[in-house]
Short mmCIF file of C-alpha atoms (C1' of nucleotides) in Angstrom, two decimals:
data_model
loop_
_atom_site.label_atom_id
_atom_site.label_comp_id
_atom_site.label_asym_id
_atom_site.label_seq_id
_atom_site.Cartn_x
_atom_site.Cartn_y
_atom_site.Cartn_z
CA UNK A 250 -2.74 34.88 18.25
CA UNK A 251 -6.05 35.25 16.46
CA UNK A 252 -8.84 32.83 15.87
CA UNK A 253 -7.88 29.95 18.05
CA UNK A 254 -7.61 26.67 16.15
CA UNK A 255 -10.37 24.23 16.95
CA UNK A 256 -8.64 21.00 17.98
CA UNK A 257 -11.90 19.14 17.63
CA UNK A 258 -11.93 19.53 13.89
CA UNK A 259 -8.65 17.69 13.63
CA UNK A 260 -9.85 14.79 15.76
CA UNK A 261 -13.19 14.62 14.01
CA UNK A 262 -11.58 14.43 10.59
CA UNK A 263 -9.19 11.66 11.61
CA UNK A 264 -12.04 9.80 13.26
CA UNK A 265 -14.20 10.17 10.19
CA UNK A 266 -11.39 8.99 7.93
CA UNK A 267 -10.98 5.89 10.07
CA UNK A 268 -14.71 5.24 9.94
CA UNK A 269 -14.84 5.64 6.18
CA UNK A 270 -11.86 3.32 5.94
CA UNK A 271 -13.71 0.71 7.96
CA UNK A 272 -16.82 1.24 5.87
CA UNK A 273 -14.81 0.62 2.69
CA UNK A 274 -15.80 4.03 1.40
CA UNK A 275 -13.23 5.84 -0.70
CA UNK A 276 -11.59 8.49 1.43
CA UNK A 277 -11.25 11.50 -0.81
CA UNK A 278 -10.73 15.10 0.08
CA UNK A 279 -14.29 16.08 -0.75
CA UNK A 280 -16.03 12.99 0.55
CA UNK A 281 -14.16 13.36 3.82
CA UNK A 282 -15.35 16.87 4.61
CA UNK A 283 -18.81 16.27 3.23
CA UNK A 284 -21.37 16.33 6.02
CA UNK A 285 -18.92 17.68 8.57
CA UNK A 286 -19.83 21.24 7.68
CA UNK A 287 -16.16 21.94 7.11
CA UNK A 288 -14.75 22.74 3.70
CA UNK A 289 -11.82 21.20 1.94
CA UNK A 290 -9.50 23.89 3.24
CA UNK A 291 -9.83 22.51 6.77
CA UNK A 292 -7.76 19.54 5.66
CA UNK A 293 -5.02 21.88 4.54
CA UNK A 294 -4.98 24.06 7.64
CA UNK A 295 -4.88 21.05 9.93
CA UNK A 296 -2.89 18.51 7.95
CA UNK A 297 -1.28 20.41 5.12
CA UNK A 298 -2.96 18.16 2.57
CA UNK A 299 -4.07 14.58 2.07
CA UNK A 300 -0.65 13.05 2.79
CA UNK A 301 -0.75 14.83 6.13
CA UNK A 302 -4.17 13.41 6.81
CA UNK A 303 -2.94 9.90 6.08
CA UNK A 304 -0.01 10.50 8.37
CA UNK A 305 -2.42 11.42 11.15
CA UNK A 306 -4.58 8.40 10.40
CA UNK A 307 -1.60 6.09 10.58
CA UNK A 308 -0.54 7.69 13.82
CA UNK A 309 -4.02 7.13 15.20
CA UNK A 310 -3.77 3.49 14.17
CA UNK A 311 -0.52 3.02 16.04
CA UNK A 312 -1.93 4.81 19.06
CA UNK A 313 -4.90 2.46 19.14
CA UNK A 314 -2.58 -0.50 18.73
CA UNK A 315 -0.45 0.62 21.65
CA UNK A 316 -3.53 1.15 23.77
CA UNK A 317 -4.69 -2.36 23.00
CA UNK A 318 -1.29 -3.91 23.73
CA UNK A 319 -0.87 -1.96 26.95
CA UNK A 320 -4.24 -3.26 28.13
CA UNK A 321 -3.07 -6.88 28.00
CA UNK A 322 -2.90 -7.99 31.64
CA UNK A 323 0.27 -9.37 33.13
CA UNK A 324 -0.14 -12.88 34.50
CA UNK A 325 2.17 -15.22 36.36
CA UNK A 326 3.26 -16.83 33.07
CA UNK A 327 5.47 -14.43 31.07
CA UNK A 328 5.53 -16.65 27.99
CA UNK A 329 1.76 -16.71 27.99
CA UNK A 330 1.84 -12.93 28.17
CA UNK A 331 4.12 -12.68 25.15
CA UNK A 332 1.67 -14.80 23.18
CA UNK A 333 -1.26 -12.79 24.55
CA UNK A 334 0.33 -9.70 23.02
CA UNK A 335 0.31 -11.51 19.71
CA UNK A 336 -3.37 -12.26 20.16
CA UNK A 337 -4.07 -8.61 20.91
CA UNK A 338 -2.04 -7.53 17.88
CA UNK A 339 -3.98 -9.86 15.61
CA UNK A 340 -7.29 -8.81 17.13
CA UNK A 341 -6.45 -5.18 16.53
CA UNK A 342 -5.55 -5.81 12.90
CA UNK A 343 -8.60 -7.96 12.18
CA UNK A 344 -10.95 -5.51 13.88
CA UNK A 345 -10.18 -2.88 11.27
CA UNK A 346 -8.27 -4.35 8.35
CA UNK A 347 -8.41 -1.22 6.23
CA UNK A 348 -6.82 0.82 8.97
CA UNK A 349 -4.13 -1.83 9.37
CA UNK A 350 -3.41 -1.62 5.65
CA UNK A 351 -3.26 2.16 5.79
CA UNK A 352 -0.90 2.03 8.77
CA UNK A 353 1.70 0.09 6.86
CA UNK A 354 1.02 1.63 3.49
CA UNK A 355 3.66 4.28 4.16
CA UNK A 356 4.70 3.38 7.66
CA UNK A 357 7.99 5.19 7.18
CA UNK A 358 6.10 8.47 7.29
CA UNK A 359 4.64 9.15 10.68
CA UNK A 360 4.10 12.29 12.70
CA UNK A 361 5.75 10.66 15.67
CA UNK A 362 7.89 7.71 14.60
CA UNK A 363 8.62 6.89 18.23
CA UNK A 364 4.92 6.31 18.74
CA UNK A 365 5.09 3.26 16.52
CA UNK A 366 7.99 1.89 18.53
CA UNK A 367 6.02 2.03 21.75
CA UNK A 368 3.97 -0.95 20.67
CA UNK A 369 7.10 -2.98 20.00
CA UNK A 370 8.52 -1.83 23.33
CA UNK A 371 5.62 -3.51 25.12
CA UNK A 372 6.50 -6.78 23.42
CA UNK A 373 10.20 -6.35 24.16
CA UNK A 374 9.35 -5.82 27.81
CA UNK A 375 7.33 -9.01 27.95
CA UNK A 376 10.13 -11.02 26.34
CA UNK A 377 12.65 -9.48 28.71
CA UNK A 378 10.51 -10.50 31.66
CA UNK A 379 10.35 -14.05 30.35
CA UNK A 380 14.13 -14.10 30.31
CA UNK A 381 14.45 -12.55 33.75
CA UNK A 382 12.10 -15.14 35.17
CA UNK A 383 14.21 -17.93 33.77
CA UNK A 384 12.04 -19.07 30.91
CA UNK A 385 14.56 -18.00 28.28
CA UNK A 386 18.31 -18.41 28.04
CA UNK A 387 20.36 -15.87 29.92
CA UNK A 388 21.93 -14.65 26.68
CA UNK A 389 18.63 -14.39 24.81
CA UNK A 390 18.14 -11.14 22.95
CA UNK A 391 14.72 -9.67 23.90
CA UNK A 392 14.78 -7.02 21.20
CA UNK A 393 15.71 -9.54 18.54
CA UNK A 394 13.15 -12.10 19.63
CA UNK A 395 10.42 -9.49 19.96
CA UNK A 396 11.24 -7.97 16.59
CA UNK A 397 11.15 -11.31 14.83
CA UNK A 398 7.81 -12.13 16.44
CA UNK A 399 6.51 -8.78 15.28
CA UNK A 400 7.85 -9.29 11.76
CA UNK A 401 6.30 -12.72 11.45
CA UNK A 402 3.00 -11.47 12.80
CA UNK A 403 3.01 -8.56 10.43
CA UNK A 404 3.74 -10.78 7.46
CA UNK A 405 0.87 -13.05 8.40
CA UNK A 406 -1.66 -10.32 9.15
CA UNK A 407 -0.83 -8.15 6.18
CA UNK A 408 -1.72 -11.07 3.91
CA UNK A 409 -4.83 -11.98 5.86
CA UNK A 410 -6.00 -8.41 5.76
CA UNK A 411 -5.64 -8.42 2.00
CA UNK A 412 -7.69 -11.55 1.69
CA UNK A 413 -4.85 -13.75 0.49
CA UNK A 414 -5.07 -15.99 3.52
CA UNK A 415 -8.24 -16.69 5.49
CA UNK A 416 -8.44 -15.37 9.02
CA UNK A 417 -8.75 -18.80 10.53
CA UNK A 418 -5.12 -19.67 9.82
CA UNK A 419 -3.93 -16.90 12.12
CA UNK A 420 -3.99 -18.83 15.40
CA UNK A 421 -2.27 -21.87 13.95
CA UNK A 422 0.62 -20.08 12.28
CA UNK A 423 0.95 -17.69 15.20
CA UNK A 424 1.23 -20.47 17.74
CA UNK A 425 3.76 -22.40 15.71
CA UNK A 426 5.95 -19.42 14.93
CA UNK A 427 5.83 -18.06 18.47
CA UNK A 428 6.71 -21.45 19.90
CA UNK A 429 9.57 -21.84 17.46
CA UNK A 430 11.01 -18.41 18.25
CA UNK A 431 10.69 -18.71 22.02
CA UNK A 432 11.96 -22.28 22.06
CA UNK A 433 14.95 -21.17 20.05
CA UNK A 434 15.44 -18.47 22.69
CA UNK A 435 15.73 -21.13 25.36
CA UNK A 436 12.27 -21.99 26.64
CA UNK A 437 11.29 -25.59 27.22
CA UNK A 438 9.41 -26.80 24.12
CA UNK A 439 6.52 -28.45 25.92
CA UNK A 440 6.05 -25.70 28.48
CA UNK A 441 6.32 -23.08 25.76
CA UNK A 442 3.67 -24.71 23.63
CA UNK A 443 1.35 -25.01 26.60
CA UNK A 444 1.76 -21.34 27.49
CA UNK A 445 1.34 -20.07 23.94
CA UNK A 446 -1.57 -22.33 23.09
CA UNK A 447 -3.38 -21.22 26.23
CA UNK A 448 -3.11 -17.59 25.22
CA UNK A 449 -4.56 -18.26 21.78
CA UNK A 450 -7.27 -20.49 23.12
CA UNK A 451 -8.37 -17.80 25.52
CA UNK A 452 -8.71 -14.99 23.06
CA UNK A 453 -9.13 -15.93 19.44
CA UNK A 454 -9.41 -12.68 17.51
CA UNK A 455 -12.89 -11.70 16.46
CA UNK A 456 -13.13 -10.91 12.75
CA UNK A 457 -15.18 -7.91 13.83
CA UNK A 458 -17.65 -5.97 11.77
CA UNK A 459 -14.98 -5.37 9.20
CA UNK A 460 -13.89 -8.63 7.67
CA UNK A 461 -11.23 -8.84 4.98
CA UNK A 462 -12.53 -8.21 1.54
CA UNK A 463 -11.87 -10.28 -1.51
CA UNK A 464 -10.33 -7.58 -3.61
CA UNK A 465 -9.12 -4.04 -3.60
CA UNK A 466 -12.27 -2.07 -3.00
CA UNK A 467 -12.79 1.53 -3.84
CA UNK A 468 -11.18 2.62 -0.57
CA UNK A 469 -7.53 2.64 0.25
CA UNK B 198 -10.11 -12.11 -37.35
CA UNK B 199 -8.88 -8.69 -38.40
CA UNK B 200 -5.94 -6.63 -37.37
CA UNK B 201 -3.93 -9.12 -35.43
CA UNK B 202 -3.20 -8.02 -31.89
CA UNK B 203 0.44 -7.15 -31.37
CA UNK B 204 1.54 -9.18 -28.35
CA UNK B 205 4.69 -7.09 -28.14
CA UNK B 206 2.75 -4.02 -27.07
CA UNK B 207 1.51 -5.80 -24.00
CA UNK B 208 4.95 -6.98 -22.99
CA UNK B 209 6.53 -3.63 -23.70
CA UNK B 210 4.01 -1.80 -21.55
CA UNK B 211 4.45 -4.14 -18.62
CA UNK B 212 8.21 -3.92 -19.00
CA UNK B 213 8.09 -0.15 -19.13
CA UNK B 214 5.86 -0.01 -16.07
CA UNK B 215 8.36 -2.13 -14.16
CA UNK B 216 11.20 0.13 -15.29
CA UNK B 217 9.35 3.27 -14.27
CA UNK B 218 8.59 1.62 -10.95
CA UNK B 219 12.28 0.92 -10.44
CA UNK B 220 13.15 4.46 -11.49
CA UNK B 221 10.73 5.85 -8.90
CA UNK B 222 8.81 7.62 -11.63
CA UNK B 223 5.09 7.93 -11.15
CA UNK B 224 3.40 5.36 -13.34
CA UNK B 225 0.40 7.15 -14.79
CA UNK B 226 -1.67 6.27 -17.81
CA UNK B 227 -0.23 9.09 -19.89
CA UNK B 228 3.34 8.90 -18.66
CA UNK B 229 3.32 5.17 -19.33
CA UNK B 230 2.45 5.38 -23.00
CA UNK B 231 4.53 8.51 -23.58
CA UNK B 232 7.47 7.70 -25.80
CA UNK B 233 6.16 4.29 -26.76
CA UNK B 234 4.29 5.70 -29.72
CA UNK B 235 1.16 4.07 -28.38
CA UNK B 236 -1.77 6.05 -27.14
CA UNK B 237 -3.69 5.69 -23.90
CA UNK B 238 -6.25 3.44 -25.52
CA UNK B 239 -3.63 0.72 -25.88
CA UNK B 240 -3.79 0.25 -22.13
CA UNK B 241 -7.53 -0.32 -22.39
CA UNK B 242 -7.28 -2.66 -25.33
CA UNK B 243 -4.68 -4.84 -23.65
CA UNK B 244 -5.46 -4.49 -19.95
CA UNK B 245 -8.92 -3.01 -19.74
CA UNK B 246 -7.62 -0.08 -17.71
CA UNK B 247 -5.01 0.78 -15.11
CA UNK B 248 -6.10 -1.85 -12.60
CA UNK B 249 -5.58 -4.43 -15.31
CA UNK B 250 -2.13 -3.08 -15.99
CA UNK B 251 -1.22 -3.36 -12.31
CA UNK B 252 -2.53 -6.89 -12.33
CA UNK B 253 -0.19 -7.71 -15.19
CA UNK B 254 2.71 -5.98 -13.44
CA UNK B 255 2.12 -7.99 -10.28
CA UNK B 256 1.94 -11.16 -12.32
CA UNK B 257 5.22 -10.26 -13.95
CA UNK B 258 6.73 -9.75 -10.49
CA UNK B 259 5.66 -13.20 -9.34
CA UNK B 260 6.91 -14.72 -12.56
CA UNK B 261 10.33 -13.17 -12.04
CA UNK B 262 10.31 -14.33 -8.44
CA UNK B 263 9.55 -17.88 -9.47
CA UNK B 264 12.28 -17.77 -12.08
CA UNK B 265 14.75 -16.63 -9.48
CA UNK B 266 13.72 -19.29 -6.96
CA UNK B 267 13.74 -22.04 -9.55
CA UNK B 268 17.30 -21.09 -10.44
CA UNK B 269 18.61 -21.84 -6.96
CA UNK B 270 20.79 -24.93 -7.33
CA UNK B 271 20.15 -28.05 -5.31
CA UNK B 272 23.10 -29.08 -3.17
CA UNK B 273 23.75 -32.04 -0.91
CA UNK B 274 22.47 -30.10 2.10
CA UNK B 275 18.68 -29.66 1.90
CA UNK B 276 18.53 -27.29 4.87
CA UNK B 277 21.11 -25.09 3.20
CA UNK B 278 18.93 -25.11 0.12
CA UNK B 279 15.88 -23.99 2.07
CA UNK B 280 17.86 -21.06 3.41
CA UNK B 281 19.25 -20.37 -0.05
CA UNK B 282 15.70 -19.92 -1.28
CA UNK B 283 15.26 -17.30 1.42
CA UNK B 284 18.38 -15.55 0.19
CA UNK B 285 17.05 -15.58 -3.35
CA UNK B 286 13.69 -14.28 -2.19
CA UNK B 287 15.34 -11.41 -0.33
CA UNK B 288 17.63 -10.66 -3.24
CA UNK B 289 14.67 -10.49 -5.58
CA UNK B 290 12.79 -8.10 -3.31
CA UNK B 291 15.78 -5.84 -2.68
CA UNK B 292 16.70 -5.75 -6.35
CA UNK B 293 13.46 -3.96 -7.17
CA UNK B 294 11.72 -2.78 -4.01
CA UNK B 295 9.04 -0.83 -5.83
CA UNK B 296 8.00 -3.90 -7.79
CA UNK B 297 7.90 -5.90 -4.58
CA UNK B 298 5.62 -3.31 -3.05
CA UNK B 299 3.39 -3.32 -6.09
CA UNK B 300 3.21 -7.12 -6.03
CA UNK B 301 1.73 -7.18 -2.56
CA UNK B 302 -0.23 -3.98 -2.85
CA UNK B 303 -3.25 -5.94 -4.04
CA UNK B 304 -1.86 -9.42 -4.16
CA UNK B 305 -5.36 -10.87 -3.97
CA UNK B 306 -5.94 -9.70 -7.52
CA UNK B 307 -3.82 -11.56 -9.99
CA UNK B 308 -4.37 -12.73 -13.52
CA UNK B 309 -3.18 -16.18 -12.58
CA UNK B 310 -3.39 -16.73 -8.82
CA UNK B 311 -1.77 -20.12 -9.17
CA UNK B 312 1.30 -18.40 -10.55
CA UNK B 313 1.97 -16.83 -7.19
CA UNK B 314 1.73 -20.22 -5.51
CA UNK B 315 4.42 -21.68 -7.71
CA UNK B 316 7.06 -19.74 -5.83
CA UNK B 317 5.84 -21.12 -2.52
CA UNK B 318 5.72 -24.59 -4.04
CA UNK B 319 9.46 -24.43 -4.67
CA UNK B 320 10.01 -23.71 -1.00
CA UNK B 321 7.61 -26.45 0.07
CA UNK B 322 9.53 -28.89 -2.12
CA UNK B 323 12.82 -27.96 -0.48
CA UNK B 324 11.39 -28.40 3.01
CA UNK B 325 9.87 -31.72 2.03
CA UNK B 326 13.24 -32.89 0.78
CA UNK B 327 14.83 -31.89 4.08
CA UNK B 328 12.30 -34.07 5.85
CA UNK B 329 12.76 -36.99 3.45
CA UNK B 330 16.51 -36.88 3.95
CA UNK B 331 16.04 -37.11 7.69
CA UNK B 332 16.90 -33.57 8.69
CA UNK B 333 13.38 -32.86 9.95
CA UNK B 334 11.00 -34.87 12.09
CA UNK B 335 8.98 -37.49 10.26
CA UNK B 336 5.76 -35.72 11.20
CA UNK B 337 6.97 -32.28 10.19
CA UNK B 338 4.55 -30.33 8.00
CA UNK B 339 6.40 -29.05 4.91
CA UNK B 340 3.60 -26.78 3.79
CA UNK B 341 3.24 -25.27 7.24
CA UNK B 342 6.96 -24.77 7.74
CA UNK B 343 7.41 -23.31 4.27
CA UNK B 344 4.42 -21.01 4.67
CA UNK B 345 5.65 -19.68 7.99
CA UNK B 346 9.10 -19.06 6.54
CA UNK B 347 7.50 -17.21 3.67
CA UNK B 348 5.28 -15.17 6.00
CA UNK B 349 8.20 -14.16 8.20
CA UNK B 350 10.31 -13.29 5.18
CA UNK B 351 7.52 -11.23 3.70
CA UNK B 352 6.98 -9.35 6.95
CA UNK B 353 10.66 -8.53 7.14
CA UNK B 354 11.11 -7.55 3.51
CA UNK B 355 7.94 -5.52 3.22
CA UNK B 356 9.20 -3.31 6.03
CA UNK B 357 12.72 -3.12 4.64
CA UNK B 358 11.39 -2.19 1.25
CA UNK B 359 9.45 0.66 2.82
CA UNK B 360 12.53 1.96 4.56
CA UNK B 361 11.33 1.17 8.08
CA UNK B 362 14.17 -1.26 8.65
CA UNK B 363 17.60 -1.03 7.05
CA UNK B 364 18.56 -3.72 4.56
CA UNK B 365 21.47 -4.91 6.66
CA UNK B 366 19.21 -6.51 9.27
CA UNK B 367 17.83 -8.92 6.69
CA UNK B 368 20.48 -11.64 7.01
CA UNK B 369 20.45 -11.59 10.81
CA UNK B 370 16.71 -11.86 11.26
CA UNK B 371 16.40 -14.30 8.40
CA UNK B 372 18.99 -16.65 9.83
CA UNK B 373 17.51 -16.59 13.31
CA UNK B 374 13.94 -17.09 12.17
CA UNK B 375 14.83 -19.82 9.69
CA UNK B 376 16.88 -21.66 12.30
CA UNK B 377 14.06 -21.35 14.82
CA UNK B 378 11.45 -22.70 12.42
CA UNK B 379 13.57 -25.56 11.10
CA UNK B 380 14.80 -26.50 14.54
CA UNK B 381 11.23 -26.57 15.76
CA UNK B 382 10.52 -28.86 12.81
CA UNK B 383 13.10 -31.31 14.11
CA UNK B 384 16.52 -30.36 12.75
CA UNK B 385 19.54 -30.43 15.01
CA UNK B 386 20.11 -26.86 16.29
CA UNK B 387 23.84 -26.71 15.67
CA UNK B 388 23.70 -28.39 12.26
CA UNK B 389 20.75 -26.23 11.27
CA UNK B 390 22.51 -23.02 12.19
CA UNK B 391 25.59 -24.09 10.27
CA UNK B 392 23.59 -24.89 7.14
CA UNK B 393 21.52 -21.72 7.24
CA UNK B 394 24.40 -19.42 8.08
CA UNK B 395 26.41 -20.86 5.21
CA UNK B 396 23.64 -20.02 2.76
CA UNK B 397 23.43 -16.43 3.90
CA UNK B 398 27.18 -16.02 3.99
CA UNK B 399 27.42 -17.21 0.42
CA UNK B 400 24.89 -14.91 -1.11
CA UNK B 401 24.08 -11.79 0.83
CA UNK B 402 21.52 -9.90 -1.24
CA UNK B 403 22.80 -6.97 -3.18
CA UNK B 404 20.80 -3.80 -2.54
CA UNK B 405 20.95 -3.32 -6.27
CA UNK B 406 20.59 -0.10 -8.18
CA UNK B 407 17.27 0.46 -6.54
CA UNK B 408 17.71 0.91 -2.83
CA UNK B 409 14.81 1.56 -0.48
CA UNK B 410 13.77 5.12 -0.30
CA UNK B 411 13.12 7.08 2.84
CA UNK B 412 9.55 8.00 2.12
CA UNK B 413 6.70 7.46 -0.24
CA UNK B 414 7.99 8.80 -3.49
CA UNK B 415 5.94 9.89 -6.41
CA UNK B 416 5.63 6.36 -7.66
CA UNK B 417 3.43 3.64 -6.35
"C1'" DA C 1384 -13.15 49.65 24.59
"C1'" DA C 1385 -11.47 50.26 19.96
"C1'" DG C 1386 -8.35 49.05 16.33
"C1'" DC C 1387 -5.62 45.92 14.15
"C1'" DA C 1388 -2.92 42.14 12.83
"C1'" DT C 1389 -3.13 37.30 12.44
"C1'" DT C 1390 -5.21 33.28 11.61
"C1'" DG C 1391 -9.23 29.84 10.22
"C1'" DC C 1392 -11.66 28.65 6.53
"C1'" DA C 1393 -15.35 29.14 2.59
"C1'" DT C 1394 -15.36 29.82 -2.52
"C1'" DA C 1395 -13.91 29.03 -6.95
"C1'" DG C 1396 -10.95 27.65 -10.22
"C1'" DC C 1397 -6.60 24.89 -12.03
"C1'" DA C 1398 -3.73 20.92 -13.52
"C1'" DA C 1399 -3.60 16.13 -13.76
"C1'" DT C 1400 -5.65 11.67 -13.48
"C1'" DG C 1401 -8.41 7.63 -15.24
"C1'" DC C 1402 -11.89 6.67 -18.34
"C1'" DC C 1403 -14.70 6.42 -22.46
"C1'" DA C 1404 -17.40 7.81 -26.95
"C1'" DT C 1405 -16.20 8.35 -31.45
"C1'" DG C 1406 -13.92 7.84 -35.71
"C1'" DT C 1407 -10.31 5.71 -38.61
"C1'" DA C 1408 -7.26 2.54 -40.43
"C1'" DA C 1409 -5.31 -1.99 -40.66
"C1'" DC C 1410 -5.71 -6.83 -41.13
"C1'" DG C 1411 -7.72 -11.55 -41.98
"C1'" DT C 1412 -11.34 -13.88 -44.43
"C1'" DA C 1413 -14.40 -14.72 -48.12
"C1'" DT D 1359 -11.18 -7.65 -54.15
"C1'" DA D 1360 -14.68 -6.52 -50.75
"C1'" DC D 1361 -16.05 -6.82 -46.21
"C1'" DG D 1362 -16.33 -7.19 -41.33
"C1'" DT D 1363 -13.79 -7.18 -37.28
"C1'" DT D 1364 -10.47 -5.41 -34.49
"C1'" DA D 1365 -6.51 -2.12 -32.79
"C1'" DC D 1366 -5.93 2.20 -31.56
"C1'" DA D 1367 -5.50 7.57 -32.17
"C1'" DT D 1368 -8.20 11.73 -30.85
"C1'" DG D 1369 -10.74 14.52 -27.93
"C1'" DG D 1370 -13.57 15.36 -24.21
"C1'" DC D 1371 -15.62 14.20 -19.42
"C1'" DA D 1372 -15.81 13.62 -14.31
"C1'" DT D 1373 -13.09 13.45 -10.36
"C1'" DT D 1374 -8.98 14.07 -7.80
"C1'" DG D 1375 -5.76 16.99 -4.92
"C1'" DC D 1376 -4.35 21.49 -4.59
"C1'" DT D 1377 -4.16 26.56 -4.14
"C1'" DA D 1378 -5.11 31.78 -4.93
"C1'" DT D 1379 -8.22 34.84 -3.09
"C1'" DG D 1380 -11.30 37.04 0.07
"C1'" DC D 1381 -13.78 37.32 4.39
"C1'" DA D 1382 -14.65 36.89 9.10
"C1'" DA D 1383 -13.43 35.64 13.70
"C1'" DT D 1384 -10.27 36.20 17.44
"C1'" DG D 1385 -6.82 37.91 20.70
"C1'" DC D 1386 -3.25 41.44 21.54
"C1'" DT D 1387 -2.26 46.26 22.04
"C1'" DT D 1388 -3.06 50.81 23.51
#
DNA sequence: AAGCATTGCATAGCAATGCCATGTAACGTA
DNA sequence: TACGTTACATGGCATTGCTATGCAATGCTT
């Protein structure tokens, strides 16, 4: 094989795209490579085109999300841990809203679809542990409960990220929905609320440097 | 005033955009006016540009949604009616997935933001009635419960519409989440499940002529 | 070590997109 | 009927993503 491909170029371009996304700058083929020294053809050799670049960016977003979820510590209270994953999910989305939007803009197209499932798997594991430790009913469905939590969280955050809802409603709705879902799965209502509320009190997501904008900016 | 503005042109363009959206055709300035006899300037006269056209299309989507929700009949069982609104919401989204995507693509920008709230108001009214008729706790929060139902439904449908989740999981997740939220609001678990399940059994959304596609097509 | 095939990528140009400056014609008002 | 205002058709512009072409760098082969 000739001229070994420089793997750094690929990473740098994805990184730069994510930065431009966070900076609300329009991510175009030419503006992306500008300043990197690379030419527009680099995007085609490494990604096959702009859709390929977006695919890579989305993948990067899901990788970061998984990293963040996997870093949530396991405590003695499994229900608290389930809620803590919700906090981490929200924090990740609010830290870079534009990336979150891009992730789900064409989420069906990913380089590694299984990579996106890994985040959900973390949540499923936490719910399963709650059941195993007796907090949920023996016939509770961890995948179903985790999926519904994820769906509700996504619905909430996708609207917050677009500026339809303010960020400060996230904890409230999240607590209520999580409590409702886990109580329906068998947890004691009072104990559940205490566990969930504690998780959200501990780590309210920081809006970050990249707050939601009022309208569709020039970027994606 | 000279040369009276033809209000039909506006409607026809919005209508055509919605049709092209449903047909998975790329909606571009030139392809939109092609065949209508109008020229590209018509879009600027009536909408000020493509963003304005999308704004009008989104508004049209929310108007249709409201129409559909308002048409849901009121029965003797208010909890059933709340669930029936969820069925109607899902049916509306699945009937024209591309329009649903467009609606929430920049939902913060609407011609009449209050128009989008009218749909939610219908749901809030149904929840409030459930509380007034004693199905929910006296201190239940209709706006909160309705909003969380809407958020969960939106999270689910936005992913279904993008082809991440198959349409056949909609009833299952919808029933479970609705039961969880309404039970948490005070309804009796068994009665709640019966009411909600009946609504979804009666009117399972038809995928329509416009099923979700596997990947980002040429259209929006 | 030399030659060569293969690959990375810089250049330049193409089609299509949204947008707008200009001109023209239609309509209401006087 | 004359006029001023408005709708809109035409043509051209900048920008977008994309690709045909050529060159140079690299590793395999002998």
